[in-house]
Short mmCIF file of C-alpha atoms and ligand atoms in Angstrom, two decimals:
data_model
loop_
_atom_site.label_atom_id
_atom_site.label_comp_id
_atom_site.label_asym_id
_atom_site.label_seq_id
_atom_site.Cartn_x
_atom_site.Cartn_y
_atom_site.Cartn_z
CA MET A 1 -88.51 181.51 278.55
CA ALA A 2 -91.06 180.22 275.86
CA LYS A 3 -93.15 182.15 273.71
CA VAL A 4 -96.58 180.70 274.36
CA ALA A 5 -99.83 181.03 272.22
CA PHE A 6 -102.63 180.17 274.84
CA ILE A 7 -106.03 179.31 273.37
CA GLY A 8 -109.12 178.85 275.26
CA LEU A 9 -109.31 181.12 278.37
CA GLY A 10 -112.46 179.83 280.40
CA ASN A 11 -112.51 178.96 283.93
CA MET A 12 -109.20 177.03 283.80
CA GLY A 13 -107.50 178.52 280.88
CA GLY A 14 -107.72 182.26 281.99
CA PRO A 15 -105.82 181.43 285.49
CA MET A 16 -103.36 178.95 283.65
CA ALA A 17 -102.49 181.64 281.12
CA ALA A 18 -102.10 184.20 283.90
CA ASN A 19 -99.71 182.02 285.68
CA LEU A 20 -97.67 181.54 282.71
CA VAL A 21 -97.04 185.27 282.53
CA LYS A 22 -96.21 185.48 286.09
CA ALA A 23 -93.58 182.71 285.55
CA GLY A 24 -92.00 184.87 283.00
CA HIS A 25 -93.10 183.43 279.58
CA GLN A 26 -94.05 185.38 276.60
CA VAL A 27 -97.76 184.86 276.24
CA THR A 28 -100.28 185.47 273.59
CA VAL A 29 -103.85 184.68 273.96
CA PHE A 30 -106.87 183.92 272.01
CA ASP A 31 -110.63 183.00 272.96
CA LEU A 32 -113.65 183.44 271.09
CA VAL A 33 -114.91 185.53 274.10
CA GLU A 34 -113.62 188.85 274.30
CA ALA A 35 -113.85 189.48 277.93
CA ALA A 36 -112.10 186.27 278.63
CA MET A 37 -109.03 187.63 276.80
CA ASP A 38 -109.16 191.08 278.58
CA ALA A 39 -108.72 189.41 282.04
CA VAL A 40 -105.46 187.75 281.09
CA VAL A 41 -104.24 190.84 278.93
CA ALA A 42 -104.79 192.99 282.02
CA GLN A 43 -102.12 190.62 283.66
CA GLY A 44 -99.63 191.20 280.94
CA ALA A 45 -100.29 188.86 278.04
CA GLY A 46 -100.73 189.90 274.50
CA LYS A 47 -103.97 189.71 272.71
CA ALA A 48 -104.65 188.07 269.17
CA ALA A 49 -107.48 188.28 266.75
CA SER A 50 -107.48 184.69 265.98
CA ALA A 51 -105.99 181.42 266.88
CA LEU A 52 -103.50 181.54 263.71
CA GLU A 53 -102.65 185.00 264.47
CA ALA A 54 -101.62 183.68 268.22
CA LEU A 55 -99.50 181.13 266.51
CA ALA A 56 -97.26 183.62 264.83
CA GLY A 57 -93.99 183.81 266.62
CA ALA A 58 -94.88 181.07 268.97
CA ASP A 59 -92.78 178.13 269.94
CA THR A 60 -95.14 176.53 272.10
CA VAL A 61 -99.18 176.24 271.84
CA ILE A 62 -101.28 175.40 274.62
CA THR A 63 -105.10 174.77 274.29
CA MET A 64 -107.71 174.60 277.13
CA LEU A 65 -110.93 173.63 275.30
CA PRO A 66 -114.25 172.14 276.10
CA ALA A 67 -114.27 169.00 274.28
CA GLY A 68 -112.78 166.75 271.61
CA LYS A 69 -114.47 168.16 268.69
CA HIS A 70 -113.07 171.74 269.56
CA VAL A 71 -109.68 170.18 269.64
CA ALA A 72 -109.78 168.69 266.41
CA GLY A 73 -111.43 171.76 264.97
CA LEU A 74 -108.90 173.77 265.82
CA TYR A 75 -105.80 171.57 265.17
CA LEU A 76 -106.86 169.74 261.93
CA GLY A 77 -107.44 170.43 258.39
CA GLU A 78 -105.59 172.81 255.96
CA GLU A 79 -106.37 175.79 258.19
CA GLY A 80 -105.69 174.16 261.52
CA LEU A 81 -102.85 174.82 263.91
CA ILE A 82 -100.74 171.77 262.78
CA ALA A 83 -100.77 172.68 259.11
CA LYS A 84 -100.06 176.51 259.83
CA ALA A 85 -97.32 176.21 262.76
CA ALA A 86 -93.76 176.77 262.11
CA ASP A 87 -91.20 173.91 262.33
CA GLY A 88 -90.21 173.12 265.78
CA THR A 89 -93.48 174.23 267.47
CA LEU A 90 -94.56 172.30 270.51
CA PHE A 91 -98.23 171.57 270.90
CA MET A 92 -99.95 170.82 274.26
CA ASP A 93 -103.46 170.26 274.79
CA CYS A 94 -104.74 170.43 278.20
CA SER A 95 -108.36 169.96 277.85
CA THR A 96 -110.01 166.64 279.07
CA ILE A 97 -111.15 165.07 275.89
CA ASP A 98 -111.45 161.56 274.35
CA ALA A 99 -108.28 159.52 273.96
CA GLU A 100 -109.12 158.71 270.42
CA THR A 101 -109.18 162.47 269.17
CA ALA A 102 -106.08 162.95 271.42
CA ARG A 103 -104.17 160.03 269.58
CA ARG A 104 -105.57 161.38 266.05
CA VAL A 105 -104.27 165.07 266.71
CA GLY A 106 -100.92 163.76 268.32
CA GLU A 107 -100.33 161.52 265.34
CA ALA A 108 -101.14 164.25 262.75
CA ALA A 109 -98.70 166.64 264.38
CA ALA A 110 -95.94 163.56 264.60
CA ALA A 111 -96.75 163.14 260.70
CA ARG A 112 -95.92 166.93 260.06
CA GLY A 113 -92.56 166.24 262.28
CA LEU A 114 -94.07 168.39 265.31
CA GLN A 115 -94.19 167.24 268.97
CA MET A 116 -97.60 167.10 270.64
CA ILE A 117 -98.48 166.12 274.08
CA ASP A 118 -101.81 165.71 275.64
CA ALA A 119 -101.66 166.97 279.05
CA PRO A 120 -105.00 167.03 280.98
CA VAL A 121 -105.11 168.34 284.38
CA SER A 122 -106.24 167.32 287.99
CA GLY A 123 -107.37 169.91 290.28
CA GLY A 124 -109.99 172.62 289.61
CA VAL A 125 -110.21 176.24 289.24
CA LYS A 126 -108.55 176.92 292.62
CA ALA A 127 -105.79 174.74 291.67
CA ALA A 128 -105.35 176.56 288.28
CA GLN A 129 -105.24 179.89 290.19
CA ALA A 130 -102.96 178.82 292.93
CA GLY A 131 -100.56 177.06 290.03
CA THR A 132 -100.87 173.70 291.72
CA LEU A 133 -102.45 171.51 288.95
CA ALA A 134 -101.35 167.91 288.56
CA PHE A 135 -100.70 167.33 284.61
CA MET A 136 -100.88 163.69 283.20
CA CYS A 137 -99.19 163.80 279.70
CA GLY A 138 -99.14 161.64 276.93
CA GLY A 139 -96.57 161.87 273.95
CA SER A 140 -93.04 161.37 273.10
CA ALA A 141 -90.48 161.41 275.77
CA ASP A 142 -88.63 164.13 274.11
CA GLY A 143 -92.03 166.24 273.74
CA PHE A 144 -92.77 165.68 277.52
CA ALA A 145 -89.14 166.84 278.63
CA ARG A 146 -89.66 170.07 276.51
CA GLY A 147 -93.28 170.68 277.78
CA LYS A 148 -92.60 170.00 281.37
CA LEU A 149 -90.59 173.32 281.58
CA VAL A 150 -93.74 175.21 280.66
CA LEU A 151 -96.15 173.00 282.46
CA GLU A 152 -94.22 173.82 285.78
CA GLY A 153 -95.40 177.44 285.55
CA MET A 154 -98.83 176.16 286.06
CA GLY A 155 -98.53 173.11 288.29
CA LYS A 156 -96.96 170.51 290.33
CA ASN A 157 -96.78 166.57 289.97
CA ILE A 158 -96.42 166.32 286.23
CA PHE A 159 -96.49 162.66 284.99
CA HIS A 160 -95.63 161.18 281.74
CA ALA A 161 -98.22 158.34 281.14
CA GLY A 162 -97.03 156.93 277.90
CA ASP A 163 -97.61 157.73 274.25
CA HIS A 164 -100.12 160.09 272.52
CA GLY A 165 -103.49 159.60 274.44
CA ALA A 166 -102.05 158.12 277.54
CA GLY A 167 -102.85 161.47 279.41
CA GLN A 168 -106.14 161.26 278.58
CA ILE A 169 -106.52 157.77 279.72
CA ALA A 170 -104.92 158.39 283.29
CA LYS A 171 -107.37 161.09 283.63
CA ILE A 172 -110.38 158.95 282.94
CA CYS A 173 -109.32 156.25 285.26
CA ASN A 174 -108.35 158.66 288.13
CA ASN A 175 -111.96 160.46 287.70
CA MET A 176 -113.87 156.98 287.43
CA LEU A 177 -112.36 156.16 290.64
CA LEU A 178 -112.84 159.53 292.35
CA ALA A 179 -116.70 159.10 291.35
CA VAL A 180 -116.76 155.61 292.77
CA HIS A 181 -115.15 156.36 296.33
CA MET A 182 -117.17 159.40 296.33
CA VAL A 183 -120.45 157.68 295.95
CA GLY A 184 -119.20 155.08 298.33
CA THR A 185 -118.09 157.30 300.89
CA ALA A 186 -121.60 159.13 300.69
CA GLU A 187 -123.77 156.21 301.19
CA ALA A 188 -121.63 154.89 303.92
CA LEU A 189 -121.86 158.13 305.85
CA GLN A 190 -125.69 158.29 305.03
CA LEU A 191 -126.25 154.72 306.36
CA GLY A 192 -124.27 155.57 309.61
CA ALA A 193 -126.43 158.69 310.06
CA ASN A 194 -129.64 156.78 309.22
CA ASN A 195 -128.57 154.66 312.30
CA GLY A 196 -128.22 157.65 314.71
CA LEU A 197 -124.18 157.81 314.31
CA ASP A 198 -122.73 161.31 314.30
CA PRO A 199 -120.94 161.67 310.90
CA LYS A 200 -117.94 163.34 312.37
CA VAL A 201 -117.43 160.48 314.67
CA LEU A 202 -118.04 157.85 311.73
CA SER A 203 -115.71 159.77 309.60
CA GLU A 204 -112.92 159.62 312.27
CA ILE A 205 -113.59 155.83 312.72
CA MET A 206 -113.25 155.28 308.99
CA LEU A 207 -110.22 157.41 308.54
CA ASN A 208 -108.59 155.12 311.05
CA SER A 209 -109.78 151.96 309.51
CA SER A 210 -109.76 150.24 306.10
CA GLY A 211 -112.65 152.63 304.57
CA LYS A 212 -110.05 155.27 304.50
CA ASN A 213 -110.15 157.12 301.09
CA TRP A 214 -109.38 160.54 299.29
CA SER A 215 -113.00 161.52 299.48
CA LEU A 216 -113.22 160.96 303.14
CA GLU A 217 -110.00 162.35 304.01
CA ASN A 218 -110.03 165.64 301.94
CA TYR A 219 -113.45 166.28 300.42
CA ASN A 220 -116.10 164.75 303.28
CA PRO A 221 -119.49 164.82 301.50
CA TYR A 222 -121.61 165.13 304.67
CA PRO A 223 -122.11 168.76 305.51
CA ASP A 224 -120.44 170.22 308.59
CA VAL A 225 -117.90 167.45 309.00
CA MET A 226 -115.04 169.35 307.50
CA PRO A 227 -115.54 173.19 307.28
CA THR A 228 -113.29 173.59 304.25
CA ALA A 229 -115.34 171.14 301.92
CA PRO A 230 -118.08 172.13 299.49
CA ALA A 231 -120.65 170.07 301.44
CA SER A 232 -120.08 172.52 304.21
CA ASN A 233 -120.74 175.62 301.98
CA ASP A 234 -124.00 174.46 300.43
CA TYR A 235 -122.12 172.24 297.75
CA LYS A 236 -120.98 175.31 296.01
CA PRO A 237 -118.15 173.91 293.56
CA GLY A 238 -115.52 172.80 293.69
CA PHE A 239 -115.78 170.20 290.83
CA MET A 240 -119.21 170.38 289.40
CA VAL A 241 -121.54 167.32 288.76
CA GLN A 242 -121.87 168.00 284.92
CA LEU A 243 -117.97 167.76 284.79
CA MET A 244 -117.85 164.72 286.61
CA LEU A 245 -120.64 163.25 284.26
CA LYS A 246 -118.47 164.37 281.32
CA ASP A 247 -115.42 162.65 282.70
CA LEU A 248 -117.47 159.44 283.45
CA GLY A 249 -119.04 159.57 279.89
CA LEU A 250 -115.52 159.63 278.37
CA ALA A 251 -114.53 156.52 280.72
CA MET A 252 -117.72 154.77 279.52
CA GLU A 253 -117.19 155.47 275.76
CA ASN A 254 -113.53 154.04 276.09
CA SER A 255 -114.64 151.10 277.99
CA LEU A 256 -116.94 150.14 275.13
CA ALA A 257 -114.15 150.84 272.66
CA THR A 258 -111.69 148.56 274.42
CA GLN A 259 -114.36 146.17 275.83
CA SER A 260 -113.35 146.77 279.41
CA SER A 261 -115.57 145.90 282.03
CA VAL A 262 -116.34 148.84 284.44
CA PRO A 263 -119.39 147.99 286.35
CA MET A 264 -118.70 150.47 289.34
CA GLY A 265 -117.86 153.22 286.96
CA ALA A 266 -121.15 152.44 284.92
CA LEU A 267 -123.15 152.74 287.92
CA ALA A 268 -121.51 155.79 289.21
CA ARG A 269 -122.29 157.22 285.63
CA SER A 270 -125.84 156.30 285.79
CA LEU A 271 -126.16 157.73 289.46
CA TYR A 272 -124.56 161.20 288.53
CA ALA A 273 -126.62 161.43 285.29
CA SER A 274 -129.90 161.16 287.22
CA PHE A 275 -128.73 163.47 289.93
CA SER A 276 -127.60 165.87 287.39
CA SER A 277 -130.87 165.84 285.61
CA LYS A 278 -132.73 166.79 288.81
CA GLY A 279 -131.30 170.27 288.78
CA ASN A 280 -128.02 169.54 290.42
CA ALA A 281 -125.67 169.75 287.26
CA GLN A 282 -123.85 172.87 288.77
CA ARG A 283 -123.34 171.93 292.24
CA ASP A 284 -120.40 170.32 293.65
CA PHE A 285 -120.13 166.63 292.49
CA SER A 286 -120.21 165.53 296.52
CA SER A 287 -123.77 166.61 296.54
CA ILE A 288 -124.43 163.19 295.44
CA LEU A 289 -124.99 162.29 299.01
CA GLU A 290 -128.34 163.81 298.83
CA MET A 291 -129.53 160.90 296.59
CA PHE A 292 -129.24 158.81 299.67
CA GLN A 293 -131.17 160.84 301.98
CA SER A 294 -134.83 160.60 301.83
P1 NAD B 1 -114.90 176.56 280.06
O1 NAD B 1 -116.21 176.39 279.03
O2 NAD B 1 -115.05 177.61 281.08
O3 NAD B 1 -113.68 177.33 279.01
C1 NAD B 1 -113.63 176.92 277.53
C2 NAD B 1 -113.04 177.99 276.68
O4 NAD B 1 -112.74 177.74 275.42
C3 NAD B 1 -114.05 178.99 276.58
O5 NAD B 1 -113.86 180.36 277.08
C4 NAD B 1 -114.48 179.09 275.03
O6 NAD B 1 -114.92 180.45 274.61
C5 NAD B 1 -113.16 178.68 274.65
N1 NAD B 1 -113.13 178.20 273.25
C6 NAD B 1 -113.93 177.11 272.67
N2 NAD B 1 -113.78 177.10 271.53
C7 NAD B 1 -112.79 177.74 271.08
C8 NAD B 1 -111.97 177.98 269.73
N3 NAD B 1 -112.32 177.26 268.89
N4 NAD B 1 -111.11 179.08 269.92
C9 NAD B 1 -110.82 179.76 270.97
N5 NAD B 1 -111.59 179.40 272.19
C10 NAD B 1 -112.32 178.44 272.09
O7 NAD B 1 -114.11 175.40 280.35
P2 NAD B 1 -113.06 174.87 281.61
O8 NAD B 1 -113.85 174.82 282.85
O9 NAD B 1 -112.10 176.06 281.65
O10 NAD B 1 -112.53 173.68 281.22
C11 NAD B 1 -111.80 173.44 280.12
C12 NAD B 1 -111.31 172.05 280.08
O11 NAD B 1 -110.62 171.69 281.24
C13 NAD B 1 -112.42 170.86 279.71
O12 NAD B 1 -112.13 170.03 278.85
C14 NAD B 1 -112.80 170.58 281.10
O13 NAD B 1 -113.19 169.26 281.08
C15 NAD B 1 -111.35 170.61 281.70
N6 NAD B 1 -111.29 170.58 283.27
C16 NAD B 1 -112.01 171.58 283.86
C17 NAD B 1 -111.99 171.63 285.13
C18 NAD B 1 -112.83 172.56 285.94
O14 NAD B 1 -112.85 172.41 287.16
N7 NAD B 1 -113.63 173.59 285.51
C19 NAD B 1 -111.09 170.60 285.95
C20 NAD B 1 -110.33 169.87 285.18
C21 NAD B 1 -110.22 169.80 283.69
#
């Protein structure tokens, strides 16, 4: 059993922390929003009045925050988690942030002799609730081995991608590819529909042909082809357009920094930016199909 300080209890962090309680860990939580803490405290977690108070007595710290600036703000500096943690503390940041910040924070922890892994997740709120998230981790092999024992309380498929920041790189590569095949799947289905094909029949044909891909197989963007997909439920998320846009933004920033050519990702980001600005930010990302309907 680990003594876990869990900081950041939003849509994802709340259910993740609750699953750690269920897995038998001793969990103390902190969030800037009182109500977010109360929901997890009701499931058996302890409540702290600040991030530093949560840190006291913890051997493992998990953060699930919006963006890189929140992570840097919490971990770095004289009053930050890294400076104040006890020797031997393991840090795991599960937020999706830029790899540069993940490396900077990971290296600051290492400079103090502490283990840190970046451990962004794949799978949305449902997977967080069900305890079936995938984790893509960056950091030392030892840190990963130690962290995995705790991450197992929140998910399956826990990968070690490499050194500090590698988890964040794996995450942006995956989500950029997801955006590209979702857009491609949507335009292909709409092209077929514009020619009078039944999207169900066309989906079945492509699922058994070389166009088969994850979006088509698990998340069909055309309404009423797949009853369980957001497309058949008024594009209720699921995974929101604004979150896909955030991840594509991180991929583009990284492509500039590494001088990588990512024409398909750049086009997907541009399409999602335009679509988001037209009132679609909080709809499921498969609603991009509507861009191809006139
Ligand atoms: P969210 O906005 O619902 O939650 C973030 C929480 O962090 C909030 O409750 C906020 O009050 C808290 N917070 C911010 N700064 C804080 C601080 N200094 N101290 C304590 N608490 C602080 O976001 P979310 O949907 O839970 O996502 C969290 C992360 O997971 C993001 O990086 C997101 O990109 C990533 N992610 C989200 C999903 C999803 O489907 N929601 C899926 C995969 C990854």
